[in-house]
Short mmCIF file of C-alpha atoms and ligand atoms in Angstrom, two decimals:
data_model
loop_
_atom_site.label_atom_id
_atom_site.label_comp_id
_atom_site.label_asym_id
_atom_site.label_seq_id
_atom_site.Cartn_x
_atom_site.Cartn_y
_atom_site.Cartn_z
CA UNK A 1 24.20 -60.95 -5.18
CA UNK A 2 23.83 -64.62 -6.10
CA UNK A 3 27.05 -66.66 -6.02
CA UNK A 4 28.25 -70.09 -7.08
CA UNK A 5 31.22 -72.09 -5.76
CA UNK A 6 34.02 -72.99 -8.17
CA UNK A 7 36.44 -75.39 -6.45
CA UNK A 8 35.74 -73.79 -3.09
CA UNK A 9 35.83 -70.18 -4.30
CA UNK A 10 32.69 -68.03 -4.44
CA UNK A 11 31.98 -66.44 -7.82
CA UNK A 12 29.19 -63.92 -8.51
CA UNK A 13 26.49 -64.71 -11.03
CA UNK A 14 26.08 -61.22 -12.39
CA UNK A 15 26.15 -58.80 -15.32
CA UNK A 16 28.08 -55.56 -15.82
CA UNK A 17 24.83 -53.65 -15.33
CA UNK A 18 23.93 -55.32 -12.06
CA UNK A 19 27.49 -54.89 -10.77
CA UNK A 20 27.51 -51.22 -11.80
CA UNK A 21 24.29 -50.56 -9.88
CA UNK A 22 25.57 -52.46 -6.84
CA UNK A 23 28.81 -50.43 -6.81
CA UNK A 24 26.93 -47.14 -7.23
CA UNK A 25 24.66 -48.06 -4.31
CA UNK A 26 27.59 -49.12 -2.14
CA UNK A 27 29.34 -45.79 -2.70
CA UNK A 28 26.22 -43.72 -2.17
CA UNK A 29 25.30 -45.65 0.99
CA UNK A 30 28.87 -45.35 2.28
CA UNK A 31 29.43 -49.14 2.32
CA UNK A 32 33.01 -50.33 2.07
CA UNK A 33 33.94 -53.42 0.08
CA UNK A 34 36.52 -54.99 -2.18
CA UNK A 35 36.23 -56.75 -5.51
CA UNK A 36 38.45 -59.60 -6.72
CA UNK A 37 38.76 -61.12 -10.18
CA UNK A 38 38.62 -64.92 -10.39
CA UNK A 39 40.46 -67.00 -12.98
CA UNK A 40 41.67 -70.65 -12.98
CA UNK A 41 45.20 -69.66 -11.99
CA UNK A 42 43.94 -67.88 -8.87
CA UNK A 43 41.63 -70.76 -7.92
CA UNK A 44 44.52 -73.23 -8.12
CA UNK A 45 46.80 -70.89 -6.14
CA UNK A 46 44.09 -70.56 -3.49
CA UNK A 47 43.96 -74.35 -3.07
CA UNK A 48 47.52 -74.24 -1.73
CA UNK A 49 47.37 -70.83 -0.11
CA UNK A 50 44.66 -70.80 2.57
CA UNK A 51 45.07 -67.10 3.30
CA UNK A 52 44.49 -66.31 -0.39
CA UNK A 53 41.38 -68.50 -0.34
CA UNK A 54 40.06 -66.57 2.64
CA UNK A 55 40.82 -63.22 1.01
CA UNK A 56 38.99 -64.24 -2.17
CA UNK A 57 35.97 -65.58 -0.31
CA UNK A 58 35.80 -62.56 1.99
CA UNK A 59 35.41 -60.16 -0.92
CA UNK A 60 31.95 -58.73 -1.45
CA UNK A 61 32.21 -59.33 -5.20
CA UNK A 62 34.18 -62.10 -6.96
CA UNK A 63 33.91 -61.55 -10.67
CA UNK A 64 34.37 -64.36 -13.26
CA UNK A 65 37.34 -62.93 -15.15
CA UNK A 66 38.74 -66.07 -16.82
CA UNK A 67 37.02 -68.14 -19.50
CA UNK A 68 37.96 -71.27 -17.51
CA UNK A 69 35.49 -70.19 -14.82
CA UNK A 70 32.69 -70.10 -17.39
CA UNK A 71 33.61 -73.60 -18.61
CA UNK A 72 33.78 -74.89 -15.02
CA UNK A 73 30.29 -73.53 -14.35
CA UNK A 74 29.02 -75.08 -17.58
CA UNK A 75 30.51 -78.48 -16.68
CA UNK A 76 28.66 -78.51 -13.37
CA UNK A 77 25.51 -77.05 -14.96
CA UNK A 78 25.90 -73.78 -13.08
CA UNK A 79 24.61 -70.32 -13.94
CA UNK A 80 27.74 -68.30 -14.73
CA UNK A 81 27.33 -67.55 -18.41
CA UNK A 82 29.75 -64.78 -19.35
CA UNK A 83 32.99 -63.20 -18.28
CA UNK A 84 33.12 -60.04 -16.19
CA UNK A 85 36.73 -59.01 -16.68
CA UNK A 86 38.82 -56.88 -14.35
CA UNK A 87 39.80 -54.42 -17.05
CA UNK A 88 36.21 -53.98 -18.30
CA UNK A 89 35.00 -53.57 -14.71
CA UNK A 90 37.66 -50.92 -14.23
CA UNK A 91 36.46 -49.12 -17.40
CA UNK A 92 32.85 -49.47 -16.24
CA UNK A 93 33.76 -47.89 -12.88
CA UNK A 94 35.57 -45.07 -14.73
CA UNK A 95 32.44 -44.44 -16.78
CA UNK A 96 30.28 -44.49 -13.63
CA UNK A 97 32.69 -42.13 -11.86
CA UNK A 98 32.73 -39.84 -14.87
CA UNK A 99 28.97 -39.44 -14.49
CA UNK A 100 28.74 -39.42 -10.69
CA UNK A 101 32.00 -37.54 -10.02
CA UNK A 102 33.35 -40.30 -7.76
CA UNK A 103 37.03 -39.86 -6.90
CA UNK A 104 39.51 -42.47 -8.12
CA UNK A 105 43.04 -43.31 -6.93
CA UNK A 106 45.33 -45.47 -9.10
CA UNK A 107 48.02 -47.55 -7.37
CA UNK A 108 50.38 -49.89 -9.20
CA UNK A 109 52.54 -50.57 -12.29
CA UNK A 110 55.72 -48.72 -13.27
CA UNK A 111 55.88 -44.96 -12.73
CA UNK A 112 55.60 -43.98 -16.41
CA UNK A 113 52.86 -46.59 -16.98
CA UNK A 114 50.51 -45.43 -14.22
CA UNK A 115 51.04 -41.79 -15.24
CA UNK A 116 50.27 -42.56 -18.88
CA UNK A 117 47.24 -44.69 -17.95
CA UNK A 118 45.90 -41.75 -15.91
CA UNK A 119 46.32 -39.39 -18.87
CA UNK A 120 44.61 -41.88 -21.22
CA UNK A 121 41.64 -42.24 -18.86
CA UNK A 122 41.35 -38.45 -18.54
CA UNK A 123 41.29 -38.16 -22.33
CA UNK A 124 38.59 -40.81 -22.63
CA UNK A 125 36.39 -39.71 -19.70
CA UNK A 126 36.27 -35.93 -19.78
CA UNK A 127 34.79 -35.46 -16.28
CA UNK A 128 36.75 -38.17 -14.50
CA UNK A 129 38.30 -37.19 -11.17
CA UNK A 130 41.55 -39.12 -10.68
CA UNK A 131 42.55 -37.62 -7.37
CA UNK A 132 45.93 -39.33 -7.12
CA UNK A 133 48.23 -42.07 -8.32
CA UNK A 134 51.38 -43.86 -7.24
CA UNK A 135 53.54 -46.51 -8.89
CA UNK A 136 53.60 -50.10 -7.62
CA UNK A 137 57.30 -50.21 -6.77
CA UNK A 138 57.23 -47.72 -3.89
CA UNK A 139 58.77 -49.64 -0.99
CA UNK A 140 57.27 -47.68 1.89
CA UNK A 141 53.74 -49.06 2.31
CA UNK A 142 52.91 -46.55 5.04
CA UNK A 143 53.62 -43.64 2.72
CA UNK A 144 51.54 -45.32 -0.02
CA UNK A 145 48.58 -45.57 2.36
CA UNK A 146 49.03 -42.00 3.58
CA UNK A 147 49.08 -40.74 0.02
CA UNK A 148 45.92 -42.69 -0.81
CA UNK A 149 44.08 -41.46 2.29
CA UNK A 150 45.19 -37.85 1.82
CA UNK A 151 43.64 -37.90 -1.66
CA UNK A 152 40.26 -38.94 -0.23
CA UNK A 153 39.25 -41.36 -2.99
CA UNK A 154 35.93 -43.18 -3.26
CA UNK A 155 37.55 -45.91 -5.37
CA UNK A 156 41.01 -47.46 -5.34
CA UNK A 157 42.39 -49.46 -8.26
CA UNK A 158 45.31 -51.71 -7.23
CA UNK A 159 47.47 -52.98 -10.09
CA UNK A 160 50.22 -55.08 -8.46
CA UNK A 161 49.51 -58.45 -10.08
CA UNK A 162 48.16 -61.44 -8.22
CA UNK A 163 48.23 -62.42 -5.36
CA UNK A 164 50.19 -59.31 -4.31
CA UNK A 165 47.27 -56.96 -4.96
CA UNK A 166 44.72 -59.13 -3.12
CA UNK A 167 47.06 -59.40 -0.11
CA UNK A 168 47.67 -55.63 -0.13
CA UNK A 169 43.94 -54.95 -0.22
CA UNK A 170 43.11 -57.41 2.52
CA UNK A 171 45.98 -56.44 4.85
CA UNK A 172 45.26 -52.72 4.53
CA UNK A 173 41.49 -52.79 4.14
CA UNK A 174 40.81 -51.23 7.55
CA UNK A 175 43.47 -48.53 7.14
CA UNK A 176 42.47 -47.32 3.69
CA UNK A 177 39.65 -44.81 3.67
CA UNK A 178 37.72 -45.45 0.51
CA UNK A 179 34.60 -47.36 -0.46
CA UNK A 180 35.51 -49.65 -3.32
CA UNK A 181 38.87 -51.41 -3.71
CA UNK A 182 39.49 -53.37 -6.90
CA UNK A 183 42.54 -55.42 -7.91
CA UNK A 184 43.13 -54.86 -11.62
CA UNK A 185 46.30 -56.86 -12.42
CA UNK A 186 48.02 -55.67 -15.59
CA UNK A 187 45.21 -53.29 -16.63
CA UNK A 188 47.31 -50.11 -16.33
CA UNK A 189 49.79 -51.66 -18.79
CA UNK A 190 46.97 -52.12 -21.31
CA UNK A 191 45.30 -48.74 -20.74
CA UNK A 192 48.63 -46.90 -21.00
CA UNK A 193 49.30 -48.61 -24.34
CA UNK A 194 52.38 -50.47 -23.04
CA UNK A 195 50.64 -53.80 -23.71
CA UNK A 196 47.96 -54.65 -26.25
CA UNK A 197 44.78 -56.48 -25.37
CA UNK A 198 43.62 -59.28 -27.68
CA UNK A 199 41.35 -58.15 -30.56
CA UNK A 200 37.59 -58.24 -29.77
CA UNK A 201 36.98 -61.39 -31.87
CA UNK A 202 39.69 -63.27 -29.93
CA UNK A 203 38.09 -62.13 -26.65
CA UNK A 204 34.65 -63.28 -27.86
CA UNK A 205 36.00 -66.72 -28.77
CA UNK A 206 37.34 -67.04 -25.23
CA UNK A 207 40.94 -67.19 -26.45
CA UNK A 208 42.37 -64.14 -24.71
CA UNK A 209 44.53 -66.44 -22.55
CA UNK A 210 46.09 -67.93 -25.73
CA UNK A 211 46.79 -64.46 -27.15
CA UNK A 212 48.56 -63.47 -23.90
CA UNK A 213 50.52 -66.71 -23.98
CA UNK A 214 51.74 -66.05 -27.52
CA UNK A 215 52.62 -62.43 -26.68
CA UNK A 216 54.29 -63.34 -23.37
CA UNK A 217 55.67 -66.92 -23.60
CA UNK A 218 57.16 -66.52 -20.11
CA UNK A 219 53.59 -66.90 -18.83
CA UNK A 220 53.64 -70.55 -20.00
CA UNK A 221 54.08 -72.03 -16.52
CA UNK A 222 51.33 -69.82 -15.15
CA UNK A 223 48.96 -70.94 -17.91
CA UNK A 224 49.60 -74.65 -17.28
CA UNK A 225 47.52 -74.14 -14.11
CA UNK A 226 44.49 -74.13 -16.42
CA UNK A 227 45.10 -77.84 -17.06
CA UNK A 228 45.08 -78.72 -13.36
CA UNK A 229 42.03 -76.50 -12.94
CA UNK A 230 40.00 -78.34 -15.61
CA UNK A 231 41.22 -81.66 -14.21
CA UNK A 232 40.04 -80.73 -10.69
CA UNK A 233 36.66 -79.53 -11.97
CA UNK A 234 36.07 -82.81 -13.86
CA UNK A 235 37.21 -84.81 -10.84
CA UNK A 236 34.81 -82.95 -8.57
CA UNK A 237 31.97 -83.57 -11.03
CA UNK A 238 32.73 -87.30 -11.20
CA UNK A 239 32.99 -87.57 -7.42
CA UNK A 240 29.58 -85.93 -7.06
CA UNK A 241 28.12 -88.33 -9.64
CA UNK A 242 29.52 -91.35 -7.81
CA UNK A 243 28.34 -90.23 -4.38
N1 LIG B 301 53.57 -54.69 -10.40
C1 LIG B 301 53.75 -53.68 -9.48
N2 LIG B 301 54.53 -53.91 -8.38
C2 LIG B 301 55.10 -55.11 -8.14
C3 LIG B 301 54.89 -56.17 -9.07
C4 LIG B 301 54.10 -55.92 -10.19
O1 LIG B 301 53.22 -52.59 -9.66
O2 LIG B 301 55.79 -55.23 -7.13
C5 LIG B 301 52.73 -54.44 -11.59
C6 LIG B 301 53.41 -54.68 -12.91
O3 LIG B 301 54.18 -53.54 -13.27
C7 LIG B 301 52.21 -54.91 -13.82
C8 LIG B 301 51.21 -55.58 -12.90
O4 LIG B 301 51.65 -55.34 -11.57
O5 LIG B 301 51.68 -53.67 -14.24
C9 LIG B 301 51.12 -57.11 -13.08
O6 LIG B 301 50.65 -57.41 -14.32
P1 LIG B 301 50.24 -58.91 -14.72
O7 LIG B 301 49.74 -58.84 -16.12
O8 LIG B 301 51.35 -59.87 -14.40
O9 LIG B 301 49.02 -59.15 -13.72
P2 LIG B 301 48.12 -60.42 -13.51
O10 LIG B 301 48.33 -61.36 -14.66
O11 LIG B 301 48.51 -60.98 -12.19
O12 LIG B 301 46.73 -59.87 -13.48
#
C-alpha cells in the first residue's frame, strides 16, 4: 500500500474499499499485522516518544484518522485526500466479518460499556461472531492475553486510548494469536451509546475535533497539540522551500 510521511510518521494513501480488501486478504492468507490510527496529537506525541514513533511506523497500516493529517498532506501537496477513521474502520471490519464469519475479540473500555457495545454490534450485524470480550481495566495482562488466545479470534479490537493501546499491541504482538489487531480509542464508548459521535454534517466539514472539544472541554490541552502540529508542518514546508 502506498504511504506518505507526515512529520516522520508513515500514513497510508488508501480508501475504505482498498483497506477492506487488504484486510480480507491478510486474514485469508494467514498474515498477521496491526493497524494504527494517525491524528495530529499522536504525531506530536511520537516526536517526543521514540518508542511510540517506532510502533506507529512498524504498523502495516497507518490510517489517516484526523482531519489535521489531510490538511498536512494538502499543505505539502501530498496525496492523502480523505479521512479513514478508526471507528469507521472498526465498523467496516465488523461488516466484513459478518459476511466472512471472521471471529472478533473486543478488549477495552469499562465493563458495562464493552458489554453494551458487543450487544449493539450483534444487533446491527446479525451474523457477527464476537467470540469474547474483556474490559480495559483488568490489571492482570497475562490473564487478558490468555482470555484472548483461548477465544481464538481472527481480529482484536483494542480500546484503551492512546498511546496505551498502541503500546499494548506492540508489546504483546508476538504473544497474541490473531491476524489483525486494531487500536480503536474511544469507539466502544460511541458504539455502546455512552458517548455521541458528531452529526454527519459536522464530520463532513472536518469539525469532529471541535464537537468533541465542546462535549469534553477537559480535552482542551490535548487539542492544543493541533496548533503545534500545524506549526511544525508549515515549518517543514518552509525549510524544504529554502533548501
Ligand atoms: N480505557 C481503558 N483502560 C484504561 C484507560 C482507558 O479501557 O486503562 C478506555 C476508556 O474507558 C475509553 C477509551 O479507553 O473507552 C479511551 O477513550 P478516548 O476517547 O480517550 O480515546 P482516544 O481519544 O485516545 O482515542
